[in-house]
Coordinates of C-alpha atoms in Angstrom, one line a residue:
M1 CA 45.8 60.4 203.6
D2 CA 46.0 64.2 203.9
G3 CA 43.3 65.7 201.7
V4 CA 44.2 69.4 201.9
R5 CA 45.2 71.3 198.9
L6 CA 48.6 72.9 198.2
G7 CA 49.0 76.6 198.8
L8 CA 49.6 78.0 195.3
D9 CA 50.0 81.4 193.7
I10 CA 51.5 82.5 190.4
S11 CA 54.4 85.0 190.4
A12 CA 55.1 84.9 186.7
R13 CA 53.7 83.4 183.5
Q14 CA 54.6 83.2 179.9
R15 CA 52.1 81.3 177.7
H16 CA 51.9 77.8 179.2
A17 CA 54.9 78.2 181.5
R18 CA 54.4 79.5 185.0
V19 CA 56.4 80.2 188.1
F20 CA 54.2 78.8 190.9
N21 CA 54.8 80.0 194.5
L22 CA 54.4 77.0 196.9
G23 CA 53.2 77.4 200.5
D24 CA 52.1 80.6 202.1
R25 CA 51.6 83.3 199.5
K26 CA 53.1 85.9 201.8
D27 CA 56.2 83.9 202.4
P28 CA 56.5 81.0 199.8
C29 CA 58.9 78.3 200.7
A30 CA 59.5 77.1 197.1
R31 CA 58.9 77.9 193.5
T32 CA 58.6 76.0 190.3
P33 CA 60.2 74.7 188.2
A34 CA 61.2 72.4 191.1
I35 CA 62.6 69.0 191.8
I36 CA 60.8 66.1 193.4
L37 CA 63.3 63.8 195.1
L38 CA 63.1 60.0 194.8
D39 CA 64.4 57.3 197.2
D40 CA 68.2 57.4 197.6
D41 CA 68.5 60.9 196.0
V42 CA 70.9 63.4 197.5
N43 CA 69.5 65.8 200.0
L44 CA 68.7 69.2 198.4
P45 CA 67.3 72.4 199.9
E46 CA 63.5 72.5 200.2
N47 CA 63.3 75.7 198.1
I48 CA 64.4 73.7 195.1
A49 CA 63.1 70.3 196.0
P50 CA 59.9 70.7 198.0
F51 CA 58.6 67.1 197.5
I52 CA 59.9 63.6 198.0
C53 CA 58.3 60.5 196.5
S54 CA 58.8 57.0 197.9
R55 CA 57.5 53.6 196.9
I56 CA 55.6 52.1 199.7
D57 CA 55.0 48.5 198.6
D58 CA 56.1 45.8 196.1
N59 CA 52.6 45.3 194.6
L60 CA 51.7 45.8 190.9
P61 CA 50.6 48.3 190.1
P62 CA 52.8 50.0 192.7
S63 CA 51.7 52.6 195.3
F64 CA 53.7 55.7 196.2
L65 CA 53.9 58.3 198.9
I66 CA 54.5 61.9 198.1
K67 CA 55.5 64.1 201.1
G68 CA 56.0 67.8 201.4
R69 CA 59.5 68.7 202.7
A70 CA 58.1 72.1 204.0
A71 CA 54.8 73.6 205.0
L72 CA 53.1 73.6 201.6
C73 CA 49.5 73.3 202.7
P74 CA 47.3 75.6 204.8
P75 CA 47.5 76.5 207.7
F76 CA 51.3 76.2 207.0
D77 CA 52.2 75.1 210.6
N78 CA 53.9 71.8 209.8
F79 CA 55.4 69.8 206.9
S80 CA 52.6 68.9 204.4
P81 CA 51.1 67.3 202.4
E82 CA 51.4 63.6 202.8
W83 CA 49.6 61.8 199.9
E84 CA 49.5 58.2 198.8
F85 CA 48.6 57.3 195.3
I86 CA 48.4 54.2 193.1
Q87 CA 50.2 54.4 189.8
G88 CA 47.7 52.1 188.0
H89 CA 48.4 49.9 185.0
V90 CA 50.5 51.7 182.4
Y91 CA 49.8 50.7 178.8
P92 CA 52.3 51.7 176.1
P93 CA 51.1 54.6 173.9
S94 CA 50.9 52.1 171.0
L95 CA 48.0 50.5 172.9
S96 CA 46.2 53.7 173.6
D97 CA 43.1 52.5 171.8
T98 CA 42.8 49.6 174.2
D99 CA 40.0 50.1 176.6
G100 CA 41.8 48.6 179.6
K101 CA 41.3 49.4 183.3
S102 CA 43.9 51.7 184.8
N103 CA 42.7 51.8 188.5
G104 CA 45.1 54.6 189.2
S105 CA 44.5 57.4 191.7
I106 CA 42.4 60.4 190.8
T107 CA 42.7 63.0 193.6
P108 CA 44.6 64.7 195.2
I109 CA 47.1 63.0 192.9
L110 CA 46.0 62.0 189.4
S111 CA 47.9 59.1 187.8
L112 CA 47.5 59.7 184.1
S113 CA 48.5 58.0 180.9
L114 CA 47.5 58.5 177.3
Q115 CA 45.4 55.4 177.4
R116 CA 43.6 56.6 180.5
M117 CA 43.0 60.0 179.0
M118 CA 41.2 58.4 176.1
H119 CA 39.1 55.8 177.9
D120 CA 38.6 56.5 181.7
S121 CA 35.3 58.4 182.1
N122 CA 36.1 58.8 185.9
I123 CA 38.6 61.6 185.2
V124 CA 36.0 63.7 183.5
D125 CA 34.8 66.7 185.6
I126 CA 36.8 65.6 188.6
E127 CA 37.9 68.0 191.3
H128 CA 41.2 69.6 190.2
P129 CA 44.0 67.3 191.5
S130 CA 47.0 69.0 193.2
I131 CA 49.6 66.9 191.3
I132 CA 49.3 65.1 188.0
V133 CA 51.8 62.3 187.3
I134 CA 52.1 61.5 183.6
T135 CA 53.0 57.8 184.1
D136 CA 53.9 57.0 180.5
A137 CA 55.8 60.2 179.8
I138 CA 59.0 58.5 178.6
Q139 CA 57.3 56.3 176.1
L140 CA 54.8 59.0 175.1
S141 CA 57.6 61.5 174.3
S142 CA 58.8 59.2 171.4
R143 CA 55.5 60.0 169.7
S144 CA 55.9 63.8 169.2
R145 CA 52.5 65.0 168.2
E146 CA 50.6 62.8 170.7
F147 CA 53.0 63.9 173.5
V148 CA 52.7 67.6 173.0
E149 CA 48.9 67.4 172.4
A150 CA 48.5 65.4 175.6
M151 CA 50.6 67.9 177.6
L152 CA 48.7 70.8 176.1
T153 CA 45.3 69.2 177.0
V154 CA 46.4 68.4 180.5
R155 CA 47.9 71.9 181.1
E156 CA 44.8 73.7 179.9
T157 CA 42.3 71.4 181.6
F158 CA 44.0 71.6 185.0
P159 CA 45.5 75.0 185.3
S160 CA 46.0 74.9 189.1
S161 CA 47.7 71.4 189.1
L162 CA 51.4 70.7 189.2
I163 CA 52.5 68.4 186.4
W164 CA 55.3 65.8 186.7
C165 CA 56.7 63.6 183.9
P166 CA 58.8 61.0 185.8
G167 CA 62.1 60.1 184.3
L168 CA 61.9 62.6 181.4
S169 CA 63.7 65.7 182.7
G170 CA 67.2 66.9 182.7
P171 CA 69.1 70.3 182.6
D172 CA 69.1 69.8 178.8
N173 CA 65.3 69.8 178.3
I174 CA 63.8 71.3 181.4
A175 CA 63.3 74.6 179.6
F176 CA 61.3 73.0 176.8
L177 CA 59.3 70.9 179.3
T178 CA 58.5 74.1 181.3
W179 CA 57.4 75.7 178.1
L180 CA 54.9 72.8 177.7
G181 CA 53.6 73.4 181.2
V182 CA 55.6 70.8 183.2
D183 CA 56.3 72.0 186.8
L184 CA 58.0 69.1 188.7
H185 CA 61.2 67.2 187.6
D186 CA 63.3 64.4 189.0
L187 CA 67.0 63.4 188.9
S188 CA 66.6 60.0 187.1
R189 CA 68.4 60.9 183.9
T190 CA 71.1 62.7 185.9
R191 CA 71.7 59.5 188.0
Q192 CA 72.0 57.5 184.8
A193 CA 74.4 60.0 183.3
H194 CA 76.5 60.0 186.4
A195 CA 76.7 56.2 186.5
A196 CA 78.0 56.3 182.9
G197 CA 80.6 58.9 183.9
A198 CA 79.0 61.8 182.0
L199 CA 77.9 65.3 183.2
L200 CA 74.4 66.1 182.2
T201 CA 74.4 69.8 181.2
S202 CA 72.0 72.2 179.6
N203 CA 73.6 71.2 176.3
G204 CA 73.3 67.5 176.9
P205 CA 75.6 64.9 178.4
R206 CA 79.3 65.2 178.0
K207 CA 82.5 63.9 179.5
I208 CA 84.0 65.8 182.4
N209 CA 87.1 68.0 181.8
L210 CA 89.5 66.8 184.4
E211 CA 91.9 69.6 183.9
L212 CA 89.4 72.4 184.4
E213 CA 86.6 70.7 186.4
G214 CA 88.4 68.0 188.4
E215 CA 86.6 64.7 189.3
L216 CA 83.0 64.1 188.4
T217 CA 80.9 64.6 191.5
F218 CA 77.2 64.7 192.0
E219 CA 77.5 68.2 193.3
L220 CA 78.6 69.2 189.7
Q221 CA 75.5 67.5 188.4
I222 CA 73.2 69.4 190.9
N223 CA 74.9 72.7 190.0
Q224 CA 73.7 72.1 186.4
W225 CA 70.2 71.8 187.6
K226 CA 70.4 74.9 189.8
N227 CA 71.9 77.0 187.1
E228 CA 69.2 76.0 184.5
I229 CA 66.3 76.4 186.9
S230 CA 67.5 79.8 187.8
T231 CA 67.8 80.7 184.2
I232 CA 64.3 79.5 183.4
R233 CA 62.7 81.4 186.3
D234 CA 64.5 84.5 185.2
S235 CA 63.4 83.9 181.6
I236 CA 59.7 83.6 182.5
N237 CA 59.9 86.7 184.6
N238 CA 61.4 88.6 181.7
F239 CA 59.2 87.0 179.0
N240 CA 62.1 85.5 177.0
L241 CA 61.7 81.8 177.7
R242 CA 60.9 81.2 174.1
E243 CA 64.4 82.4 173.1
L244 CA 65.9 80.0 175.7
V245 CA 63.8 77.1 174.4
E246 CA 64.9 77.7 170.8
K247 CA 68.5 77.3 172.0
R248 CA 68.0 74.2 174.1
I249 CA 65.9 72.2 171.7
L250 CA 68.8 72.1 169.3
N251 CA 70.3 69.5 171.6
Y252 CA 68.0 66.9 170.1
P253 CA 66.1 66.6 166.7
K254 CA 63.1 65.1 168.6
S255 CA 62.8 68.3 170.7
V256 CA 62.8 70.5 167.5
E257 CA 60.1 68.3 166.1
Q258 CA 58.0 68.5 169.3
L259 CA 58.3 72.3 169.4
R260 CA 57.0 72.6 165.9
H261 CA 54.0 70.3 166.7
H262 CA 53.3 72.4 169.8
D263 CA 53.4 75.7 167.8
Y264 CA 50.9 74.4 165.3
L265 CA 48.6 73.0 167.9
V266 CA 48.6 76.2 169.9
Y267 CA 47.8 78.1 166.7
E268 CA 45.0 75.7 165.7
R269 CA 43.5 76.2 169.2
K270 CA 43.1 79.9 168.5
M271 CA 46.1 81.2 170.5
K272 CA 44.5 80.7 173.9
S273 CA 47.8 81.2 175.7
S274 CA 49.0 84.3 173.9
A275 CA 48.9 88.0 174.9
R276 CA 47.3 90.7 172.8
H277 CA 48.8 93.7 174.6
V278 CA 52.3 93.9 176.1
S279 CA 54.4 96.7 177.5
K280 CA 56.7 98.5 175.1
E281 CA 59.8 97.2 177.0
R282 CA 59.0 93.6 176.0
I283 CA 60.8 92.6 172.8
L284 CA 60.2 89.5 170.7
Q285 CA 63.6 88.4 169.6
C286 CA 63.5 86.8 166.1
N287 CA 67.1 85.5 166.0
S288 CA 66.3 82.0 164.8
P289 CA 64.4 80.6 161.8
L290 CA 62.4 78.6 164.4
I291 CA 60.6 81.8 165.3
R292 CA 58.6 81.5 162.0
T293 CA 56.5 78.7 163.5
D294 CA 55.8 80.7 166.7
P295 CA 52.0 80.9 166.9
I296 CA 52.3 84.7 167.3
I297 CA 54.1 85.0 164.0
M298 CA 51.8 82.6 162.2
E299 CA 48.7 84.4 163.5
W300 CA 49.9 87.7 162.3
S301 CA 50.9 86.7 158.8
N302 CA 47.7 84.6 158.3
K303 CA 45.4 87.4 159.5
I304 CA 47.1 89.8 157.2
S305 CA 46.7 87.5 154.2
K306 CA 43.1 86.5 155.0
Y307 CA 41.4 89.4 156.7
Y308 CA 43.3 92.7 156.4
T309 CA 41.5 95.1 154.1
P310 CA 42.5 98.8 153.7
H311 CA 39.9 101.5 154.2
K312 CA 37.7 102.1 151.2
T313 CA 39.3 105.5 150.6
R314 CA 42.8 104.0 150.2
Q315 CA 42.2 101.4 147.6
K316 CA 43.8 102.9 144.5
L317 CA 47.5 103.2 145.4
L318 CA 49.6 100.7 147.4
I319 CA 53.0 101.9 148.7
L320 CA 55.4 99.2 149.9
L321 CA 58.1 100.4 152.3
P322 CA 61.1 98.8 154.1
C323 CA 61.0 98.1 157.8
S324 CA 63.2 99.9 160.3
A325 CA 65.2 99.0 163.4
R326 CA 63.1 101.4 165.5
K327 CA 59.6 100.5 166.3
P328 CA 56.9 101.5 165.6
Y329 CA 58.3 102.3 162.2
R330 CA 56.7 105.8 162.1
N331 CA 59.2 106.9 164.8
S332 CA 62.3 106.1 162.8
K333 CA 64.2 108.6 160.7
S334 CA 63.7 106.7 157.5
H335 CA 59.9 106.5 157.9
R336 CA 59.6 110.1 158.9
R337 CA 61.3 110.9 155.6
F338 CA 58.9 108.6 153.8
S339 CA 55.9 110.3 155.4
Q340 CA 57.2 113.7 154.3
D341 CA 57.5 112.4 150.7
I342 CA 54.0 110.8 150.8
G343 CA 52.3 113.6 152.6
N344 CA 48.6 113.2 153.4
V345 CA 47.7 111.5 150.2
L346 CA 45.0 108.8 150.4
A347 CA 47.1 105.6 149.9
T348 CA 47.7 102.3 151.7
E349 CA 51.2 102.1 153.2
I350 CA 52.6 98.6 154.1
S351 CA 56.0 97.8 155.4
V352 CA 57.8 94.6 154.2
T353 CA 59.6 92.7 156.9
S354 CA 60.6 89.3 158.2
P355 CA 59.3 87.2 159.9
L356 CA 55.9 89.0 160.0
G357 CA 55.8 89.4 156.2
L358 CA 53.7 92.6 155.9
V359 CA 52.9 95.3 158.5
P360 CA 50.2 97.9 157.4
R361 CA 50.8 101.4 158.7
E362 CA 47.5 101.3 160.6
L363 CA 48.6 98.2 162.6
E364 CA 52.3 98.9 163.2
E365 CA 51.7 100.0 166.8
L366 CA 50.3 96.5 167.7
W367 CA 52.1 93.5 169.2
P368 CA 54.2 91.9 167.9
A369 CA 54.9 94.4 165.0
S370 CA 55.8 97.2 167.5
N371 CA 58.0 95.0 169.7
Y372 CA 60.2 92.7 167.7
D373 CA 63.9 92.6 166.7
I374 CA 65.6 90.6 164.0
P375 CA 69.2 90.5 162.5
V376 CA 69.2 92.2 159.1
T377 CA 71.4 90.9 156.3
G378 CA 69.5 92.3 153.2
H379 CA 69.1 88.7 152.0
W380 CA 65.7 87.1 151.7
D381 CA 65.6 83.3 151.8
A382 CA 62.9 81.2 150.0
E383 CA 60.6 80.9 153.0
E384 CA 60.7 84.6 153.8
K385 CA 59.9 85.4 150.2
L386 CA 57.0 83.0 150.3
I387 CA 55.6 84.6 153.5
V388 CA 55.6 88.1 151.9
T389 CA 54.2 87.1 148.5
N390 CA 51.4 84.9 150.0
A391 CA 50.3 87.8 152.3
L392 CA 50.4 90.3 149.5
S393 CA 48.5 88.0 147.1
G394 CA 45.9 87.5 149.8
I395 CA 45.3 91.3 150.1
L396 CA 45.3 91.8 146.4
K397 CA 42.5 89.2 146.0
R398 CA 40.3 91.5 148.1
V399 CA 41.5 94.9 146.9
N400 CA 41.9 96.0 143.2
F401 CA 44.7 98.5 143.5
E402 CA 45.5 100.5 140.4
L403 CA 49.2 100.9 141.1
I404 CA 51.9 99.6 143.4
I405 CA 54.9 101.8 144.3
N406 CA 57.5 99.4 145.6
H407 CA 60.1 101.2 147.8
S408 CA 60.7 98.2 150.1
G409 CA 63.8 96.7 148.4
F410 CA 61.9 93.4 148.1
S411 CA 61.7 92.6 144.3
L412 CA 58.3 92.1 142.8
G413 CA 59.1 92.7 139.2
S414 CA 57.3 95.1 136.9
E415 CA 53.9 93.4 137.6
F416 CA 52.4 91.5 140.5
C417 CA 49.0 89.8 140.5
G418 CA 48.1 91.7 137.4
I419 CA 48.9 95.1 138.9
N420 CA 51.6 97.5 137.5
V421 CA 54.6 97.8 139.9
I422 CA 57.0 100.8 139.9
E423 CA 60.3 100.1 141.7
T424 CA 61.7 103.2 143.3
T425 CA 64.9 104.4 144.9
N426 CA 65.5 107.3 147.3
D427 CA 66.2 109.5 144.3
N428 CA 62.9 109.1 142.6
F429 CA 60.5 108.0 145.4
S430 CA 59.0 111.5 146.0
E431 CA 58.7 112.1 142.3
E432 CA 56.8 108.8 141.7
I433 CA 54.4 109.6 144.6
Q434 CA 53.5 112.9 143.1
K435 CA 53.1 111.4 139.6
A436 CA 50.8 108.7 141.0
K437 CA 48.8 111.3 143.0
K438 CA 48.1 113.2 139.8
E439 CA 47.4 110.2 137.5
L440 CA 45.1 108.5 140.0
N441 CA 43.4 111.7 141.0
L442 CA 44.2 111.0 144.7
E443 CA 42.9 113.4 147.4
N444 CA 44.5 114.3 150.7
E445 CA 43.2 113.4 154.2
T446 CA 43.6 115.3 157.5
P447 CA 45.7 113.8 160.3
K448 CA 42.6 113.5 162.4
T449 CA 40.8 111.5 159.7
K450 CA 43.9 109.4 159.2
R451 CA 44.1 108.5 162.9
M452 CA 40.4 107.7 163.2
I453 CA 40.8 105.2 160.3
E454 CA 43.7 103.7 162.2
Y455 CA 41.5 103.3 165.3
H456 CA 38.8 101.6 163.3
T457 CA 41.3 99.2 161.7
I458 CA 42.9 98.4 165.1
S459 CA 39.5 97.7 166.7
N460 CA 38.5 95.4 163.8
W461 CA 41.8 93.6 164.1
N462 CA 41.6 93.1 167.9
Y463 CA 37.9 92.7 168.5
G464 CA 36.3 91.8 165.2
N465 CA 34.2 95.1 165.0
S466 CA 34.5 98.8 165.4
N467 CA 30.9 99.6 166.1
W468 CA 31.7 101.2 169.4
L469 CA 33.4 104.0 167.5
D470 CA 30.2 105.0 165.6
G471 CA 29.3 108.6 166.4
S472 CA 32.6 109.3 168.1
K473 CA 35.2 112.0 167.3
L474 CA 38.8 112.9 168.1
V475 CA 39.5 115.8 170.4
G476 CA 42.7 117.3 171.7
K477 CA 46.0 117.4 169.9
G478 CA 47.9 114.6 168.1
P479 CA 49.5 112.2 168.6
H480 CA 47.7 111.9 171.9
W481 CA 44.1 112.1 170.6
K482 CA 41.2 111.4 172.9
I483 CA 38.0 109.7 171.7
E484 CA 34.9 111.5 172.7
K485 CA 31.2 110.5 172.3
S486 CA 28.1 112.5 173.1
G487 CA 30.4 115.1 174.7
K488 CA 31.9 112.6 177.1
P489 CA 35.4 111.1 177.3
F490 CA 35.1 107.6 175.8
A491 CA 38.6 106.2 175.2
R492 CA 42.2 107.0 174.4
W493 CA 45.1 105.2 172.9
N494 CA 47.6 103.9 175.4
H495 CA 51.1 104.0 173.9
L496 CA 52.6 102.1 176.8
N497 CA 51.0 98.8 175.8
S498 CA 49.4 99.6 172.4
S499 CA 45.8 99.3 173.5
F500 CA 42.7 101.3 174.0
S501 CA 42.1 102.6 177.5
F502 CA 38.3 102.8 177.9
S503 CA 36.5 105.2 180.2
K504 CA 33.8 104.1 182.6
A505 CA 31.2 105.8 180.4
S506 CA 32.1 103.5 177.5
L507 CA 31.5 100.2 179.2
P508 CA 27.7 100.0 178.5
V509 CA 28.3 100.7 174.8
L510 CA 31.1 98.2 174.6
A511 CA 28.8 95.6 176.1
E512 CA 25.9 96.4 173.7
T513 CA 28.2 96.1 170.7
N514 CA 29.8 92.8 171.9
T515 CA 33.2 94.4 171.5
L516 CA 35.2 93.1 174.5
P517 CA 35.5 89.6 176.0
F518 CA 33.4 89.1 179.2
A519 CA 33.2 87.2 182.4
K520 CA 30.4 86.5 184.9
I521 CA 31.4 86.5 188.5
K522 CA 29.8 86.0 191.9
L523 CA 30.5 88.9 194.2
P524 CA 31.8 88.3 197.8
E525 CA 30.4 90.5 200.5
N526 CA 32.1 93.9 200.7
W527 CA 34.1 93.1 197.6
N528 CA 36.8 95.6 196.9
G529 CA 39.6 93.5 195.4
D530 CA 40.4 91.9 192.1
V531 CA 39.1 88.8 190.3
F532 CA 40.2 85.4 191.5
G533 CA 39.4 81.8 190.4
P534 CA 36.7 81.0 193.0
M535 CA 34.6 84.0 191.9
I536 CA 34.3 82.8 188.2
V537 CA 30.8 81.6 187.1
S538 CA 31.5 81.7 183.3
F539 CA 33.9 83.4 181.0
D540 CA 34.7 84.2 177.3
E541 CA 37.1 81.6 175.8
N542 CA 38.8 84.4 173.8
I543 CA 40.3 86.2 176.8
R544 CA 44.0 86.9 176.4
V545 CA 46.5 88.4 178.8
G546 CA 46.2 92.2 178.8
D547 CA 42.6 92.3 177.4
V548 CA 40.0 94.6 178.9
V549 CA 37.3 92.2 180.2
L550 CA 33.7 93.3 180.9
L551 CA 32.5 92.0 184.2
F552 CA 28.9 90.9 184.9
D553 CA 27.3 89.6 188.1
E554 CA 25.2 86.5 188.3
K555 CA 22.1 88.4 187.2
D556 CA 23.9 89.6 184.0
V557 CA 24.2 93.1 185.3
L558 CA 27.3 95.0 184.1
I559 CA 29.4 95.8 187.1
G560 CA 32.7 97.0 185.7
S561 CA 35.8 96.0 183.9
G562 CA 39.2 94.4 184.6
I563 CA 42.6 93.8 182.8
A564 CA 43.1 90.1 182.2
Q565 CA 46.3 88.8 184.0
A566 CA 45.8 85.3 182.7
P567 CA 44.6 83.6 179.4
A568 CA 41.1 82.1 179.2
W569 CA 42.2 78.5 180.0
E570 CA 43.4 79.6 183.4
W571 CA 40.0 81.1 184.3
N572 CA 38.7 77.5 184.6
H573 CA 39.7 76.9 188.3
G574 CA 43.0 78.7 187.9
C575 CA 44.9 80.1 190.9
G576 CA 46.2 83.6 191.6
R577 CA 44.8 86.8 190.3
L578 CA 42.9 86.4 187.0
A579 CA 42.0 90.1 186.4
K580 CA 43.0 93.4 187.9
I581 CA 40.0 95.7 188.4
R582 CA 39.9 98.8 186.2
H583 CA 36.4 100.2 186.6
R584 CA 33.5 99.6 188.9
L585 CA 30.0 100.7 188.0

């Protein structure tokens, strides 16, 4: 048996979905999602089907041989790998509590079932396998929560392994399976559909249209795979796989059920796969009600309800505003007009929107509030109303505002949570603001003070504290303020990805105040590159894509910082670049 590992690199990722490059990283011969051929399958190009799996005996449990159809393993001078594995006994998921013996292979191919995951201690702390075969995938998929939980656990435990669910994939569900982290797929369901005279498409099986498509051929079936795999790879590269998944899961109620379970599980696991900072070109499309269970949306609305607290100087007057098509809202014509009417008065401004619920002015530059789009009808359904009122009620439990001026168009009545509400229109908005300013004896604040309060709020939201800002001041001209401390440049706000760009001088203070996530690495000789998996000694489990990560050596000496390219779960023996170096001390 060939014991070498696959040549793997990652060219694109979105949450748990990745595009792996297979083979030589300088000239990969295949990418995922990819097909693994079985006996008697049609011959396909190696760049879409880099593996073939054959049964090698008639024993029970059976043994199989997986061969590379291209040079996939170092030194990339011949076709490789060539691995045998034993499937092991496969118990149905209903017997997962049975402590039976599986006797399946472990490495380089791990034969895995739900029962084995629960009872086989031999698979704990094993060397990362190259391929993981989920042997009971078909049966397990009928138990939605157990299925997505198993896939999530396997994906996050073995970030550099390729996952295969035999017999489960088709052009109609490969997008969703890729979203769960599955990398390899086979043609079993396509062969079944073909035998039944049906074409298995991205929308499910259907009869062929003889007038337009001619006779049903297997080439037509393969074209469905090629088109969908190309679409998925492009979607991951452009960070819009979620939108594609929301379309495809409508093929089957079970898939909708599984996505909802997956969303809640990811949210409960503290969003380990989500990004915190993204480029301004990346847009979260909120075109379907399914987006409301997206962990990104749930995290935002729940944090607003449970944790957001306005600055102590802004706790008399609450002004509710409508959202705008242009993001951040402050750049829109309507919000510039609102700002002129409000002036520099000390008040809390919150925009009402769907599906996020509420977006405070201090946080509107953050993802996803600054990068989402939604069709606007002016109608609020029952669930949207509940999201808004729950979030607002949560804030009002912590802050005793004296008055709410509601200019959002979202009806609250004349009183909400015991606080007087004044509904306004464009005709009387400015007048009511001035009246409230006089009655509540509200003072004004300078633009510089206003921006510093926003920086404190953003830091508390992202990092849990803003202690690093103590003793700092803003210099320069707005809106591109610079943060200075002890006469030295400390940080500035990066409008391109809505994050703080920290100077080298700020790193010791950020370490002392436990502001940023960290990682401990072992330094190669003459190290001048980025951070890769073999260098990792330990890491913060809260790392998200785009985070600034403080880097320490094995003696706990701060040596610099990097920008995370992968979420925390990939830092556990993951492949590819994990962080791009920003500063060296």
